[in-house]
Amino acid sequence: MIRVALCDDDPHFLERLHQSVDLWFTEHQIVSSCAEYLSAKALWDSVDTASFDIFFLDIVMPEVGGMELAKQIRETHPDSVIIFLTSHDEFAPDGYRVQALRYLSKQTWRKYLSEALRAAMVQLEKQETGSLAVSHYGNLQRIPFRDILYIRHISRYCQIVTRDGKM
């Protein structure tokens, strides 16, 4: 399952984006799940961001902007796909600093959404060969093989020990 986080402070735009992303995954027969967030702080505070594969982030939002959130995501989850959405074209070059996959203008996002999602899926497929998908208390998480130190069997469970000691 592909998990997508949609973060924008405009609830009407967020709803249209959600519908379009869901439709794209349905048409391509890919099982997906989308979660909506009206602020970067709500996204970062409410869930374990490791459970998302793709992030759609508005750059200009109150309190914490999408660019700052992208920096946090990159620090902790370098393999996640980030796609920026904004009405402010002047921020496009900053997207390269956080290795954003795409930058979509809110004026033309529908025209380029399909191409952006195709590119995201290609990137995720490349990473699939290098990570382990684990269901942890109902949340799907991807752990890059390079981060796994060892796996041990304890009773009926497996413990995955990673470099950062999180599992």
Coordinates of N, CA and C in Angstrom, one line a residue, residues 31-167:
V31 N -3.2 0.2 -4.6 CA -3.8 0.3 -3.3 C -3.1 1.5 -2.6
S32 N -3.9 2.5 -2.2 CA -3.3 3.6 -1.5 C -4.2 4.1 -0.4
S33 N -3.6 5.0 0.4 CA -4.3 5.7 1.5 C -3.8 7.1 1.5
C34 N -4.7 8.1 1.6 CA -4.3 9.5 1.7 C -4.8 10.0 3.0
A35 N -4.0 10.8 3.6 CA -4.4 11.6 4.9 C -4.2 13.0 4.6
E36 N -5.1 13.8 5.1 CA -5.1 15.3 4.9 C -4.7 16.0 6.2
Y37 N -3.9 17.0 6.0 CA -3.4 17.9 7.1 C -3.5 19.3 6.7
L38 N -4.1 20.2 7.5 CA -4.2 21.6 7.2 C -3.0 22.5 7.6
S39 N -2.0 21.8 8.3 CA -0.8 22.6 8.6 C 0.4 21.6 8.7
A40 N 1.6 22.1 8.5 CA 2.8 21.3 8.6 C 2.9 20.8 10.0
K41 N 2.6 21.7 11.0 CA 2.7 21.3 12.4 C 1.7 20.1 12.7
A42 N 0.5 20.1 12.2 CA -0.4 19.0 12.4 C 0.1 17.7 11.8
L43 N 0.7 17.8 10.6 CA 1.3 16.6 10.0 C 2.4 16.1 10.9
W44 N 3.3 16.9 11.2 CA 4.5 16.5 12.0 C 4.2 16.0 13.3
D45 N 3.2 16.6 14.0 CA 2.9 16.2 15.4 C 1.9 15.1 15.5
S46 N 1.1 14.8 14.5 CA 0.0 13.8 14.7 C 0.4 12.4 14.4
V47 N 1.4 12.2 13.6 CA 1.7 10.8 13.1 C 3.2 10.6 13.0
D48 N 3.5 9.3 12.9 CA 4.9 9.0 12.6 C 5.1 9.2 11.1
T49 N 5.8 10.2 10.7 CA 5.9 10.5 9.3 C 6.6 9.3 8.5
A50 N 7.2 8.4 9.2 CA 7.8 7.3 8.5 C 6.8 6.4 7.8
S51 N 5.6 6.5 8.2 CA 4.5 5.7 7.6 C 4.1 6.2 6.2
F52 N 4.5 7.4 5.8 CA 4.2 7.9 4.5 C 5.2 7.7 3.5
D53 N 4.8 7.4 2.2 CA 5.7 7.2 1.1 C 5.9 8.5 0.3
I54 N 4.8 9.2 0.2 CA 4.7 10.4 -0.7 C 4.1 11.6 0.2
F55 N 4.8 12.7 0.1 CA 4.3 13.9 0.8 C 4.0 15.0 -0.3
F56 N 2.8 15.5 -0.3 CA 2.4 16.7 -1.1 C 2.4 17.8 -0.1
L57 N 3.3 18.8 -0.3 CA 3.4 19.9 0.7 C 3.2 21.3 0.1
D58 N 2.3 22.1 0.7 CA 2.2 23.5 0.3 C 3.4 24.2 0.9
I59 N 4.0 25.1 0.2 CA 5.2 25.7 0.7 C 4.9 26.8 1.7
V60 N 3.9 27.6 1.4 CA 3.5 28.8 2.2 C 2.3 28.4 3.1
M61 N 2.6 28.3 4.4 CA 1.5 28.0 5.4 C 1.8 28.7 6.6
P62 N 0.8 29.0 7.5 CA 1.1 29.7 8.7 C 1.9 28.8 9.7
E63 N 2.6 29.4 10.6 CA 3.5 28.8 11.6 C 4.7 28.2 10.9
V64 N 4.6 26.9 10.5 CA 5.7 26.2 9.9 C 5.3 26.0 8.4
G65 N 6.2 26.4 7.5 CA 6.0 26.2 6.1 C 6.4 24.8 5.6
G66 N 6.0 24.6 4.4 CA 6.3 23.3 3.8 C 7.7 23.0 3.6
M67 N 8.5 24.1 3.3 CA 9.9 23.9 3.1 C 10.6 23.4 4.4
E68 N 10.2 24.1 5.5 CA 10.8 23.7 6.8 C 10.4 22.2 7.1
L69 N 9.2 21.9 6.8 CA 8.7 20.5 7.1 C 9.5 19.5 6.2
A70 N 9.7 19.9 5.0 CA 10.5 19.0 4.0 C 11.9 18.8 4.6
K71 N 12.5 19.8 5.2 CA 13.8 19.6 5.8 C 13.8 18.6 6.9
Q72 N 12.8 18.7 7.7 CA 12.6 17.7 8.8 C 12.4 16.3 8.3
I73 N 11.6 16.2 7.2 CA 11.3 14.9 6.6 C 12.6 14.3 6.1
R74 N 13.4 15.1 5.4 CA 14.6 14.7 4.8 C 15.6 14.2 5.8
E75 N 15.7 14.9 7.0 CA 16.6 14.5 8.0 C 16.3 13.1 8.6
T76 N 15.0 12.8 8.7 CA 14.6 11.5 9.4 C 14.2 10.4 8.4
H77 N 13.7 10.8 7.2 CA 13.2 9.9 6.2 C 13.7 10.2 4.8
P78 N 15.0 10.0 4.5 CA 15.6 10.5 3.3 C 15.0 9.8 2.0
D79 N 14.4 8.7 2.1 CA 13.8 8.0 1.0 C 12.4 8.4 0.6
S80 N 11.8 9.3 1.4 CA 10.4 9.7 1.1 C 10.4 10.6 -0.2
V81 N 9.3 10.5 -0.9 CA 9.1 11.4 -2.0 C 8.4 12.6 -1.6
I82 N 8.9 13.8 -2.0 CA 8.3 15.1 -1.7 C 7.9 15.8 -3.0
I83 N 6.7 16.2 -3.0 CA 6.2 17.0 -4.2 C 5.6 18.3 -3.6
F84 N 6.1 19.4 -4.0 CA 5.7 20.7 -3.5 C 4.5 21.2 -4.4
L85 N 3.6 21.9 -3.7 CA 2.5 22.6 -4.4 C 2.5 24.0 -3.8
T86 N 2.4 25.0 -4.7 CA 2.3 26.4 -4.2 C 1.9 27.4 -5.3
S87 N 1.5 28.5 -5.0 CA 1.2 29.6 -5.9 C 2.4 30.5 -6.1
H88 N 3.4 30.3 -5.3 CA 4.6 31.2 -5.3 C 5.7 30.5 -6.0
D89 N 5.9 30.9 -7.3 CA 6.9 30.3 -8.1 C 8.3 30.6 -7.7
E90 N 8.5 31.7 -6.9 CA 9.9 32.1 -6.5 C 10.5 31.1 -5.6
F91 N 9.7 30.2 -5.0 CA 10.3 29.2 -4.1 C 10.7 27.9 -4.8
A92 N 10.5 27.8 -6.0 CA 10.9 26.5 -6.8 C 12.3 26.1 -6.6
P93 N 13.3 27.1 -6.7 CA 14.7 26.7 -6.6 C 15.0 26.1 -5.2
D94 N 14.3 26.5 -4.2 CA 14.6 26.0 -2.8 C 14.2 24.5 -2.7
G95 N 13.3 24.0 -3.6 CA 12.9 22.6 -3.6 C 14.1 21.7 -3.9
Y96 N 15.1 22.2 -4.6 CA 16.3 21.3 -4.9 C 17.1 21.1 -3.6
R97 N 17.0 22.0 -2.7 CA 17.8 21.8 -1.4 C 17.3 20.6 -0.6
V98 N 16.1 20.3 -0.8 CA 15.5 19.1 0.0 C 15.2 17.9 -0.9
Q99 N 15.8 17.9 -2.1 CA 15.6 16.9 -3.1 C 14.1 16.6 -3.3
A100 N 13.3 17.6 -3.5 CA 11.9 17.4 -3.9 C 11.9 16.8 -5.3
L101 N 11.0 15.9 -5.5 CA 10.8 15.2 -6.8 C 10.2 16.1 -7.8
R102 N 9.2 16.9 -7.4 CA 8.5 17.8 -8.3 C 8.0 19.0 -7.6
Y103 N 7.8 20.0 -8.4 CA 7.2 21.3 -7.9 C 6.0 21.6 -8.8
L104 N 4.8 21.6 -8.2 CA 3.6 21.8 -9.0 C 3.0 23.2 -8.6
S105 N 2.8 24.0 -9.6 CA 2.1 25.3 -9.4 C 0.6 25.0 -9.2
K106 N 0.0 25.7 -8.2 CA -1.4 25.5 -8.0 C -2.3 25.9 -9.1
Q107 N -1.8 26.7 -10.0 CA -2.5 27.1 -11.2 C -2.6 26.0 -12.2
T108 N -1.6 25.1 -12.3 CA -1.5 24.1 -13.3 C -1.4 22.7 -12.8
W109 N -1.6 22.5 -11.5 CA -1.3 21.2 -10.9 C -2.0 20.0 -11.5
R110 N -3.3 20.2 -11.9 CA -4.0 19.1 -12.5 C -3.4 18.6 -13.8
K111 N -2.8 19.5 -14.6 CA -2.1 19.1 -15.8 C -0.9 18.2 -15.6
Y112 N -0.2 18.4 -14.5 CA 1.0 17.7 -14.2 C 1.0 16.7 -13.1
L113 N -0.2 16.5 -12.5 CA -0.3 15.6 -11.3 C 0.0 14.2 -11.8
S114 N -0.6 13.7 -12.9 CA -0.4 12.3 -13.3 C 1.1 12.1 -13.5
E115 N 1.8 13.0 -14.2 CA 3.2 12.8 -14.5 C 4.0 12.7 -13.1
A116 N 3.7 13.6 -12.2 CA 4.3 13.6 -10.9 C 4.1 12.3 -10.1
L117 N 2.9 11.8 -10.2 CA 2.7 10.5 -9.4 C 3.4 9.4 -10.1
R118 N 3.4 9.4 -11.5 CA 4.2 8.3 -12.2 C 5.6 8.4 -11.8
A119 N 6.2 9.5 -11.7 CA 7.6 9.7 -11.3 C 7.8 9.3 -9.9
A120 N 6.9 9.6 -9.0 CA 7.0 9.2 -7.6 C 6.9 7.6 -7.5
M121 N 6.1 7.0 -8.3 CA 6.0 5.5 -8.2 C 7.3 4.9 -8.7
V122 N 7.9 5.5 -9.8 CA 9.1 4.9 -10.3 C 10.2 5.1 -9.2
Q123 N 10.3 6.2 -8.6 CA 11.3 6.4 -7.5 C 11.0 5.4 -6.4
L124 N 9.8 5.2 -6.0 CA 9.5 4.3 -4.9 C 9.8 2.8 -5.3
E125 N 9.6 2.5 -6.5 CA 9.9 1.1 -7.0 C 11.4 0.9 -6.9
K126 N 12.2 1.9 -7.3 CA 13.6 1.7 -7.2 C 14.1 1.5 -5.8
Q127 N 13.4 2.1 -4.8 CA 13.8 2.0 -3.4 C 13.3 0.7 -2.8
E128 N 12.3 0.1 -3.4 CA 11.7 -1.1 -2.9 C 12.7 -2.2 -2.8
T129 N 13.6 -2.3 -3.7 CA 14.6 -3.3 -3.7 C 15.6 -3.1 -2.5
G130 N 15.6 -1.9 -1.9 CA 16.6 -1.6 -0.9 C 15.9 -1.3 0.5
S131 N 14.7 -1.8 0.7 CA 14.1 -1.6 2.0 C 13.2 -2.7 2.4
L132 N 12.9 -2.8 3.7 CA 12.0 -3.8 4.2 C 10.8 -3.2 4.7
A133 N 9.6 -3.6 4.2 CA 8.3 -3.1 4.6 C 7.8 -3.9 5.8
V134 N 7.5 -3.2 6.9 CA 7.2 -3.8 8.1 C 5.9 -3.2 8.6
S135 N 5.0 -4.0 9.1 CA 3.7 -3.5 9.7 C 4.0 -3.5 11.2
H136 N 3.9 -2.3 11.8 CA 4.2 -2.1 13.2 C 3.0 -1.5 13.8
Y137 N 2.3 -2.2 14.6 CA 1.0 -1.7 15.3 C 0.1 -1.1 14.2
G138 N 0.0 -1.8 13.1 CA -1.0 -1.3 12.1 C -0.4 -0.3 11.1
N139 N 0.7 0.3 11.4 CA 1.3 1.3 10.5 C 2.4 0.6 9.6
L140 N 2.3 0.8 8.3 CA 3.3 0.3 7.4 C 4.5 1.2 7.4
Q141 N 5.7 0.7 7.7 CA 6.9 1.4 7.7 C 7.9 0.8 6.8
R142 N 8.7 1.6 6.1 CA 9.8 1.0 5.3 C 11.1 1.3 6.0
I143 N 11.9 0.3 6.1 CA 13.2 0.4 6.7 C 14.3 0.1 5.7
P144 N 15.1 1.0 5.3 CA 16.1 0.8 4.3 C 17.1 -0.3 4.9
F145 N 17.5 -1.2 4.0 CA 18.4 -2.3 4.4 C 19.7 -1.8 5.0
R146 N 20.1 -0.6 4.5 CA 21.4 -0.1 5.0 C 21.3 0.4 6.5
D147 N 20.0 0.6 7.0 CA 19.9 1.0 8.4 C 19.7 -0.1 9.3
I148 N 19.5 -1.4 8.8 CA 19.2 -2.5 9.7 C 20.6 -3.1 10.1
L149 N 20.8 -3.2 11.4 CA 22.0 -3.8 12.0 C 21.8 -5.3 12.1
Y150 N 20.6 -5.7 12.7 CA 20.3 -7.2 12.7 C 18.9 -7.3 13.1
I151 N 18.4 -8.6 12.9 CA 17.0 -8.9 13.2 C 17.1 -10.2 14.1
R152 N 16.4 -10.2 15.2 CA 16.4 -11.3 16.0 C 15.0 -11.8 16.4
H153 N 14.9 -13.1 16.6 CA 13.6 -13.7 16.9 C 13.5 -13.8 18.4
I154 N 12.4 -13.3 19.0 CA 12.1 -13.4 20.4 C 10.7 -13.9 20.6
S155 N 10.6 -15.1 21.0 CA 9.3 -15.8 21.2 C 8.6 -15.8 19.9
R156 N 7.4 -15.1 19.9 CA 6.6 -15.1 18.6 C 6.9 -13.8 17.8
Y157 N 7.9 -13.0 18.2 CA 8.1 -11.7 17.6 C 9.5 -11.6 16.9
C158 N 9.6 -10.7 16.0 CA 10.9 -10.3 15.5 C 11.2 -8.9 15.9
Q159 N 12.5 -8.7 16.3 CA 12.9 -7.4 16.7 C 13.9 -7.0 15.7
I160 N 13.7 -5.8 15.1 CA 14.6 -5.2 14.1 C 15.4 -4.1 14.8
V161 N 16.7 -4.3 14.8 CA 17.5 -3.3 15.4 C 18.2 -2.5 14.3
T162 N 18.0 -1.2 14.4 CA 18.5 -0.3 13.4 C 19.6 0.6 13.9
R163 N 20.3 1.3 13.0 CA 21.4 2.2 13.4 C 21.0 3.2 14.4
D164 N 19.8 3.8 14.2 CA 19.3 4.8 15.1 C 18.6 4.3 16.3
G165 N 18.5 2.9 16.4 CA 17.9 2.3 17.6 C 16.4 2.5 17.8
K166 N 15.7 2.8 16.7 CA 14.3 3.1 16.8 C 13.4 1.9 16.9
M167 N 13.8 0.8 16.3 CA 12.9 -0.4 16.3 C 13.2 -1.3 17.4

